[in-house]
CSV table of C-alpha atoms in Angstrom, one decimal:
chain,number,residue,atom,x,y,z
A,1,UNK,CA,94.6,114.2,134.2
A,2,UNK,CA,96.8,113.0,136.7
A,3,UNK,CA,100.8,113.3,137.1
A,4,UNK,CA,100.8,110.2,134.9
A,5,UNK,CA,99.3,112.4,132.0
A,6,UNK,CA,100.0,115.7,130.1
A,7,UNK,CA,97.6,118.5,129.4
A,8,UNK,CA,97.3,117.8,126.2
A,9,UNK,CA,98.5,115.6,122.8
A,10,UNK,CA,100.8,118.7,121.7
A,11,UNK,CA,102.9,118.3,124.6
A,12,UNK,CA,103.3,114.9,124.8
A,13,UNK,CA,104.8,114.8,120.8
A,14,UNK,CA,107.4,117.2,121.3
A,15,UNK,CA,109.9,115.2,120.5
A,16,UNK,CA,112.0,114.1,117.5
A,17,UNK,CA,109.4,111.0,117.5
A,18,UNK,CA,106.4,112.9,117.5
A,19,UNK,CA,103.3,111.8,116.5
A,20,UNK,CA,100.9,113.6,114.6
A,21,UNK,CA,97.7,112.1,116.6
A,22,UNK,CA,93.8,112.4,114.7
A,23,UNK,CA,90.8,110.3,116.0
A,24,UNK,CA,91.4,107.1,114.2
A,25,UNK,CA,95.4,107.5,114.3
A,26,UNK,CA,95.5,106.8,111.2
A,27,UNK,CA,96.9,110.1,110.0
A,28,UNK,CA,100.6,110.0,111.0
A,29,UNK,CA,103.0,112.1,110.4
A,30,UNK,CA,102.9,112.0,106.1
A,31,UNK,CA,105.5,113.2,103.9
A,32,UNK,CA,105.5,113.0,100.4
A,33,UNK,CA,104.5,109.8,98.5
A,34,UNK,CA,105.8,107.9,95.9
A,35,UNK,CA,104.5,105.5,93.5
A,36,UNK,CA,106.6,102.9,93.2
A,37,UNK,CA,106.8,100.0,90.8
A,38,UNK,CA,104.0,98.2,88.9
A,39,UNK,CA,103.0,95.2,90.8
A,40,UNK,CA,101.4,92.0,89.7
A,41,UNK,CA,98.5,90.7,91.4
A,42,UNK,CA,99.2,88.1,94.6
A,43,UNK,CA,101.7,88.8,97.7
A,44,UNK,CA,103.7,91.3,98.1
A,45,UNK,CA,108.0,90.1,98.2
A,46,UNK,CA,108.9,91.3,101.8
A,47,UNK,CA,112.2,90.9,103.0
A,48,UNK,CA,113.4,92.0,106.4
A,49,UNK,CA,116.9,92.4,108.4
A,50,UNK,CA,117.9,92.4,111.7
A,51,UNK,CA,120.4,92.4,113.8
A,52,UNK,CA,120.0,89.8,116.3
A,53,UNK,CA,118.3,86.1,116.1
A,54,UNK,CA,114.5,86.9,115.9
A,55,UNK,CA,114.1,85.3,119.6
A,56,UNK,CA,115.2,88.3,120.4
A,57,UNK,CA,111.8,90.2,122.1
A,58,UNK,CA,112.1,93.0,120.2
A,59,UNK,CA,112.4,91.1,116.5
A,60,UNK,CA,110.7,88.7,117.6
A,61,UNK,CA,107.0,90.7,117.4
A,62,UNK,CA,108.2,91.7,113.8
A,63,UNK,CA,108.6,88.4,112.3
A,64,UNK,CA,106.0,86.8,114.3
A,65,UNK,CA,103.6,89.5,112.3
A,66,UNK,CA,105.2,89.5,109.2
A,67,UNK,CA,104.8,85.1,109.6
A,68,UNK,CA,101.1,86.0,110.1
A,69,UNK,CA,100.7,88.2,106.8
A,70,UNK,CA,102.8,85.4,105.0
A,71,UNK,CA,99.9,82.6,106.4
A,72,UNK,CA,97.3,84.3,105.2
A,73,UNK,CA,99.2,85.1,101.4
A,74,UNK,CA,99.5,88.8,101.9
A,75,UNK,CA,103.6,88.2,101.4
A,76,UNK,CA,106.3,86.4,100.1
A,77,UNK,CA,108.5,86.7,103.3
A,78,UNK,CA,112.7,86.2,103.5
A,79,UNK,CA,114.6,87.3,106.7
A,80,UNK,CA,118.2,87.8,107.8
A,81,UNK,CA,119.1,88.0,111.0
A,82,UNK,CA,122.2,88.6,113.3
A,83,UNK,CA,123.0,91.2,110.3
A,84,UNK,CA,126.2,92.7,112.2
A,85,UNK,CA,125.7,96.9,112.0
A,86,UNK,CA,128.9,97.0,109.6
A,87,UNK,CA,127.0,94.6,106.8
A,88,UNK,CA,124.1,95.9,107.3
A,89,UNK,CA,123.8,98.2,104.1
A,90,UNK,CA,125.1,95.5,101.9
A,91,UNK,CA,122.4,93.0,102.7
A,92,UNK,CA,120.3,96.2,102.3
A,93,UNK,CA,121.4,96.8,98.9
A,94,UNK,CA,121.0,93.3,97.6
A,95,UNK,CA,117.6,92.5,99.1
A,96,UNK,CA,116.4,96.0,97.0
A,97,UNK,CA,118.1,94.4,93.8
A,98,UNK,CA,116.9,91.4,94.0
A,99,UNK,CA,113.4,93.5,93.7
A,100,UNK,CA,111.6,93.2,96.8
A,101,UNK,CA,108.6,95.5,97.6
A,102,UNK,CA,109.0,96.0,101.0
A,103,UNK,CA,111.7,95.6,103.3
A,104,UNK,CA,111.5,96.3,106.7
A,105,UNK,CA,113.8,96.0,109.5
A,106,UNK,CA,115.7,98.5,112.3
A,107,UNK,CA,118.3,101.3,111.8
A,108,UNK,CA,119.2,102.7,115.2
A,109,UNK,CA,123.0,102.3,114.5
A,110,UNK,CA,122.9,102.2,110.9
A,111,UNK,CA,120.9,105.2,110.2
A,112,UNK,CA,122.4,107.5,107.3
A,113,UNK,CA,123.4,104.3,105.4
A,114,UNK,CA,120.1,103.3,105.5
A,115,UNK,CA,118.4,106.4,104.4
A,116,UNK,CA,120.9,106.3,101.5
A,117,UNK,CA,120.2,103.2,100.4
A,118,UNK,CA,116.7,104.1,100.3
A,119,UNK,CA,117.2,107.1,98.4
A,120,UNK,CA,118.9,105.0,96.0
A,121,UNK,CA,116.1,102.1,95.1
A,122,UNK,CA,113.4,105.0,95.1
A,123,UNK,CA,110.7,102.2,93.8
A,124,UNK,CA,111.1,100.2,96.6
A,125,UNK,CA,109.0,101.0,100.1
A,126,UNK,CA,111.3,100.5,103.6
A,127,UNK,CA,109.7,100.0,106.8
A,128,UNK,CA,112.3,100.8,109.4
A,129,UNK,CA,112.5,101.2,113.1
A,130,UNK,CA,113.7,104.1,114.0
A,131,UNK,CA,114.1,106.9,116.6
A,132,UNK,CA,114.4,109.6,114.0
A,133,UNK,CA,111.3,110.6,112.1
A,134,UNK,CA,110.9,110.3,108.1
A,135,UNK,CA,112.2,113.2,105.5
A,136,UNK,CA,110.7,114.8,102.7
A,137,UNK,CA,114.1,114.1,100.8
A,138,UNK,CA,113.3,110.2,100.8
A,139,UNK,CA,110.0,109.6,100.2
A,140,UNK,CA,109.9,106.1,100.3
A,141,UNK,CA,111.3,106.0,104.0
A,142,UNK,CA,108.7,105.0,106.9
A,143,UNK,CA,109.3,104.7,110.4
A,144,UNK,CA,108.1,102.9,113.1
A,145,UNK,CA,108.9,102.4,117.0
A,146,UNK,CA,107.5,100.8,119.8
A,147,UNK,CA,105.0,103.0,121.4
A,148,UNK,CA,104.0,100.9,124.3
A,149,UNK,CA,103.6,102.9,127.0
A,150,UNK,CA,100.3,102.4,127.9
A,151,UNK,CA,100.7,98.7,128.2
A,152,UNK,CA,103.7,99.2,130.1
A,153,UNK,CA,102.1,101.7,132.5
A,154,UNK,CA,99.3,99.2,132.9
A,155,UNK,CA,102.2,96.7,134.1
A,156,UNK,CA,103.3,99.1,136.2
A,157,UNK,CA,100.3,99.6,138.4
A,158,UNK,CA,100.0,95.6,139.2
A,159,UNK,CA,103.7,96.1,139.8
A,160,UNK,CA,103.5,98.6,142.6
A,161,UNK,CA,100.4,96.4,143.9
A,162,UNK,CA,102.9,93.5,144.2
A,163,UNK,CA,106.2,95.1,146.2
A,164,UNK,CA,106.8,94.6,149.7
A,165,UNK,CA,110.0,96.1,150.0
A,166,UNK,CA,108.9,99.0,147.9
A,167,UNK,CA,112.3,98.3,145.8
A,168,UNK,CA,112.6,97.6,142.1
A,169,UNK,CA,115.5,96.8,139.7
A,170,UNK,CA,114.9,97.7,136.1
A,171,UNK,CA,117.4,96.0,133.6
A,172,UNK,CA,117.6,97.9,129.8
A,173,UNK,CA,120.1,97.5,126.5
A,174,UNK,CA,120.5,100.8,125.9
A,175,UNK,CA,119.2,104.3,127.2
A,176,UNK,CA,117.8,104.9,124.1
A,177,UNK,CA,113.9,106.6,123.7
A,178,UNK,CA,112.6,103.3,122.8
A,179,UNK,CA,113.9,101.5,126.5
A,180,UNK,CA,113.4,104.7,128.3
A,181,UNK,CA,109.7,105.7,127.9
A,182,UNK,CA,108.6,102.1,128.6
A,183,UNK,CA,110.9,102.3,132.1
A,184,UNK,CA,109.5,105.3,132.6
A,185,UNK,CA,105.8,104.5,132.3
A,186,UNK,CA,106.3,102.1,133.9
A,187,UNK,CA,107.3,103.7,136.5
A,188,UNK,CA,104.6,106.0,136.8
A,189,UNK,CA,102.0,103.4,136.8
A,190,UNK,CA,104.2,102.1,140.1
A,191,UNK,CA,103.6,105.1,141.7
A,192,UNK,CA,99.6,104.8,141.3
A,193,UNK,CA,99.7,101.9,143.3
A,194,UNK,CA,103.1,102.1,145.6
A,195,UNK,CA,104.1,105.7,145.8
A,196,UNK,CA,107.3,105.4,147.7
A,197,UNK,CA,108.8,103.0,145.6
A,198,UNK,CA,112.5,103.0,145.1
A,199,UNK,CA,114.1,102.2,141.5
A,200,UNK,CA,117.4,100.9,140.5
A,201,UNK,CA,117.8,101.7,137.0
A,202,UNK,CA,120.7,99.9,134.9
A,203,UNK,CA,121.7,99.2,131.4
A,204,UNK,CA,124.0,96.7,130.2
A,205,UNK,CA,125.1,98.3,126.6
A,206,UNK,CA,123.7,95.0,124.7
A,207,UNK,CA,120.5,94.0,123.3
A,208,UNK,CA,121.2,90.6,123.8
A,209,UNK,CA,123.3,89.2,126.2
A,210,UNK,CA,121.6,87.5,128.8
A,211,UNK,CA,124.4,86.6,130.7
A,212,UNK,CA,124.8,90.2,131.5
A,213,UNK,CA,121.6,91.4,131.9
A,214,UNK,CA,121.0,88.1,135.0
A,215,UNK,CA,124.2,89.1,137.0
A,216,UNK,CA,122.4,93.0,136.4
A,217,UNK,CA,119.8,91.6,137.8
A,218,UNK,CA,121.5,89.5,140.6
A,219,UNK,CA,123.1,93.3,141.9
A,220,UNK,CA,119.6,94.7,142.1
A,221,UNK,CA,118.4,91.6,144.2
A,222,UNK,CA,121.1,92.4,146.7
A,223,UNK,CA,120.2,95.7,146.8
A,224,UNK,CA,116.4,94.8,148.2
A,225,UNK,CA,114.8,94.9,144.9
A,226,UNK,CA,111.3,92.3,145.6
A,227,UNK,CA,110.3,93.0,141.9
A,228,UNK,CA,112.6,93.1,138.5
A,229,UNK,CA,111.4,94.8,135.2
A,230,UNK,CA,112.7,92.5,132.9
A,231,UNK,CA,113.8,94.8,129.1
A,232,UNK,CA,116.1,91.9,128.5
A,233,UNK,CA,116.3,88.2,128.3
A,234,UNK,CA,117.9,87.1,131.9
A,235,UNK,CA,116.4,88.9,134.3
A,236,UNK,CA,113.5,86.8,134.7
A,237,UNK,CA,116.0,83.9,134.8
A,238,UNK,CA,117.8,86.1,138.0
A,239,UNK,CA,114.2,86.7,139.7
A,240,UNK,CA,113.4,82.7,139.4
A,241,UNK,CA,116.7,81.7,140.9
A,242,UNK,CA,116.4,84.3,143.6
A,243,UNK,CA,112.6,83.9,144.6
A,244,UNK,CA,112.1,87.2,143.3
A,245,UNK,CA,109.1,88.3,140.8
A,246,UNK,CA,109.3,89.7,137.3
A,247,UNK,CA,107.7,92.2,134.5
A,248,UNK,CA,107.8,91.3,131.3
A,249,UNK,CA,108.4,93.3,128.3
A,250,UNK,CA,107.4,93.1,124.5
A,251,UNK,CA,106.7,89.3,125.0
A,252,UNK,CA,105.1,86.9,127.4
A,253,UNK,CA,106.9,84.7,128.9
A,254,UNK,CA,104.4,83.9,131.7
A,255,UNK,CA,104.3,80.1,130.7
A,256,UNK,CA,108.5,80.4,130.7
A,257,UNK,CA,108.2,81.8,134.3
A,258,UNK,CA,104.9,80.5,135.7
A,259,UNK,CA,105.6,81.7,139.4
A,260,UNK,CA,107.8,84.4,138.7
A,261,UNK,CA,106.3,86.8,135.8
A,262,UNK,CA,103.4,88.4,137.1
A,263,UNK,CA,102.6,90.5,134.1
A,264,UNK,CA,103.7,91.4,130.6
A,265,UNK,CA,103.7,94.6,128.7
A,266,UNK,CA,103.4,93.0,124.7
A,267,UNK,CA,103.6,94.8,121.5
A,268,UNK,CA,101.5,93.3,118.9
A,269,UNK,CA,103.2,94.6,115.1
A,270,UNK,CA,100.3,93.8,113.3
A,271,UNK,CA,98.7,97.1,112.8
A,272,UNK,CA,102.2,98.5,111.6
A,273,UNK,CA,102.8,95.9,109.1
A,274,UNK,CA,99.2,95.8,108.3
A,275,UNK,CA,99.3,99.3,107.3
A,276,UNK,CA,102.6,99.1,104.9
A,277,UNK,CA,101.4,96.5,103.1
A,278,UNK,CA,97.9,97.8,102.1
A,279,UNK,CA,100.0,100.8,101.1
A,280,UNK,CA,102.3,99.2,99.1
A,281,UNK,CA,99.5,97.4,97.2
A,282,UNK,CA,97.4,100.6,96.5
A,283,UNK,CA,100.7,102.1,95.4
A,284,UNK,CA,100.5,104.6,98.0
A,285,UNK,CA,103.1,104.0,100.8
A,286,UNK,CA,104.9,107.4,101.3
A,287,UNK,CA,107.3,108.9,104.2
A,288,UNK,CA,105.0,108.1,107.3
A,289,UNK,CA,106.0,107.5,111.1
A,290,UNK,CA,104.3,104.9,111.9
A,291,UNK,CA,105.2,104.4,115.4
A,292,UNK,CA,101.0,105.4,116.2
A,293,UNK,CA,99.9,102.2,115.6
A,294,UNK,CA,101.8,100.9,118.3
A,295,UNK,CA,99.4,102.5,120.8
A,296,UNK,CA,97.2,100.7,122.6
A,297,UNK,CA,93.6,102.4,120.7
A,298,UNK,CA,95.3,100.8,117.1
A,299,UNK,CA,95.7,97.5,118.9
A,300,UNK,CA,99.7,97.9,119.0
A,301,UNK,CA,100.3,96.7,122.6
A,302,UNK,CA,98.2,95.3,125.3
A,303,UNK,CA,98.8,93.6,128.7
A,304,UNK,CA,99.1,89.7,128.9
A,305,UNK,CA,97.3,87.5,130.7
A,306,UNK,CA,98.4,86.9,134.1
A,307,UNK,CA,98.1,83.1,134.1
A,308,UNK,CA,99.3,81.8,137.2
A,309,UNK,CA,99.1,85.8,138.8
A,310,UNK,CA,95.4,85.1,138.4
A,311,UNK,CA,93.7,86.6,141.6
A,312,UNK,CA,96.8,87.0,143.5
A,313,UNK,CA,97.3,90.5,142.7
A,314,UNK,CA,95.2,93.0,144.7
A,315,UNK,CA,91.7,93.3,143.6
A,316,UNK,CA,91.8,96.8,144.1
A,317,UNK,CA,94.7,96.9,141.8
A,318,UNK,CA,93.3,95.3,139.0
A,319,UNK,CA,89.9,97.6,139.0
A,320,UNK,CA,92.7,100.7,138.6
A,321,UNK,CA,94.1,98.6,135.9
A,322,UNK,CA,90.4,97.8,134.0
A,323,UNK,CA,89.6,101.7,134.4
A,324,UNK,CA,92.9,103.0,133.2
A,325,UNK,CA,92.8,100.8,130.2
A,326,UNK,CA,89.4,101.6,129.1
A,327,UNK,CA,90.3,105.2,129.6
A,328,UNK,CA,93.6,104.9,127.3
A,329,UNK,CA,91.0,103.2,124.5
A,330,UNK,CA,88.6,105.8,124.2
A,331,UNK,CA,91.3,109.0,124.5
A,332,UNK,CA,90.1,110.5,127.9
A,333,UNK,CA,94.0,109.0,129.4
A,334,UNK,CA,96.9,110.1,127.9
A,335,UNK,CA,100.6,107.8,129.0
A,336,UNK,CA,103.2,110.6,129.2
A,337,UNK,CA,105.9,109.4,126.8
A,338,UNK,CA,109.1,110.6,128.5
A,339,UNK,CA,112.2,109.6,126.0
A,340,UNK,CA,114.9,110.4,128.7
A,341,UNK,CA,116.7,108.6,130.3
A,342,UNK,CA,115.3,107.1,133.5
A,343,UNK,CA,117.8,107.5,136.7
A,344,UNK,CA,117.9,105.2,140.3
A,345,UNK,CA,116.8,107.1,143.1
């Protein structure tokens, strides 16, 4: 192991999103199950609610998988979105009336109402992101999260490879786990490759408000950062106008940002939603987190193409970045995940 790793699983889960990790990751953490309603044969009725427009990287992943299982007839699929925090647990309530099996969605500021409704419409199964894990007292309560560290880390590495001022600007919403062990794997894979390199960390207190996040962005430029690590729509738009380069996160915007986003750290939500629904139709979806099959072994994240990057980054770079990555698949690499929050130096 290096300083990038742990010693061991146990001590990497410690936290209040810990994962309980098995060979095939498909034994997370499991509460209680429930048996829900009797379904007829064909898709399931998914419904899901956020609260910002799916473009929105985050969301966007989520709908983009749930579109997928709609394609192919797994689902019925309905979505709200810019569901203000406040109206949240009424559009809640009414999608678990109007007798939807799964509904799926994210809690982070809307937490205990959610639960409640939940424990409420105990026949229905909800899929929610969360940074709290699941409780025996509502059985029908999964969580998931974005576990992308080891795509992120991956990012990282190419990152550091890229630098010449050895000076990066990273742009977040909020210091919350889900921002701050991406930031902070990604840091560490920075370090593989430039060592010395100094970070400006800031958040901007939205998840989406790009005019904020660019003049973020614009500070960190005029501080010497070479490289931005882009959480939020706008910084990329700040590196292009400056002559700057870019990391992406959750999406890839390489084609958006053809000389400016070298690489992209994406989460692919298949697996998770994959997972719910084969529960829900064997009548066996119960209290899991689900936040595992985000990892990069279950096929939750990966790094993107580099497109127009293509043989400009160091050669040496990318061979640390093949060996790390076939490492983190077969389990002999552990990504620390480090849910504080990351500081400038």
């Amino acid at each position: 192991m290096t300083k990038s790793t742990t010693s061991s699983h146990a001590q990497l889960f410690k936290r209040r999103q810990i994962l309980a990790g098995t060979a095939a990751g498909a034994a997370a953490l499991a509460m209680p199950g429930f048996m829900g309603r009797a379904r007829a044969e064909g898709p399931l009725k998914v419904a899901a609610i956020y609260t910002v427009p799916v473009e929105q990287q985050w969301v966007s992943r989520i709908h983009k998988a749930a579109n997928a299982a709609a394609a192919r007839g797994d689902i019925e699929y309905v979505f709200s979105e810019n569901t203000s925090n406040n109206d949240y647990e009424r559009v809640m309530r009414e999608y678990s009336e109007a007798g939807h099996d799964l509904i799926i969605g994210e809690v982070f500021a809307v937490e205990d109402a959610a639960r409640q409704v939940a424990a409420d419409y105990p026949e229905t199964a909800y899929l929610m992101g969360s940074s709290f894990l699941p409780k025996d007292d509502v059985p029908n309560f999964a969580v998931f999260d974005n576990y992308i560290q080891d795509a992120s880390y991956l990012s990282g590495i190419i990152a550091g490879a890229m630098t010449k001022t050895n000076n990066m600007g990273m742009v977040g919403g909020f210091p919350i786990p889900e921002v701050n062990r991406l930031m902070h794997a990604f840091m560490a894979g920075v370090k593989e490759t430039a060592p010395e390199t100094k970070f400006q960390v800031a958040f901007i207190g939205s998840w989406f408000d790009p005019p904020k996040a660019k003049e973020t962005a614009f500070a960190q430029i005029d501080g010497g950062a070479d490289i931005l690590y882009a959480e939020r729509f706008g910084v990329s738009d700040a590196a292009k106008e400056k002559g700057v380069l870019a990391i992406g996160n959750v999406i890839d915007t390489q084609a958006d940002y053809p000389e400016t986003v070298v690489a992209s750290a994406l989460w692919h939500f298949e697996p998770t939603l994959d997972h719910a629904i084969e529960m829900v139709k064997a009548g066996t979806f119960k209290a899991e987190n689900y936040g595992v099959y985000s990892f990069m072994k279950e096929g939750g994240c990966s790094l993107a193409p580099l497109g127009t990057f293509e043989g400009k980054v160091p050669e040496a770079a990318m061979k640390l970045v093949k060996e790390r990555e076939a490492a983190i698949k077969d389990g002999s690499f552990v990504v620390e995940i480090n849910d504080e929050e990351p500081k400038s130096n």
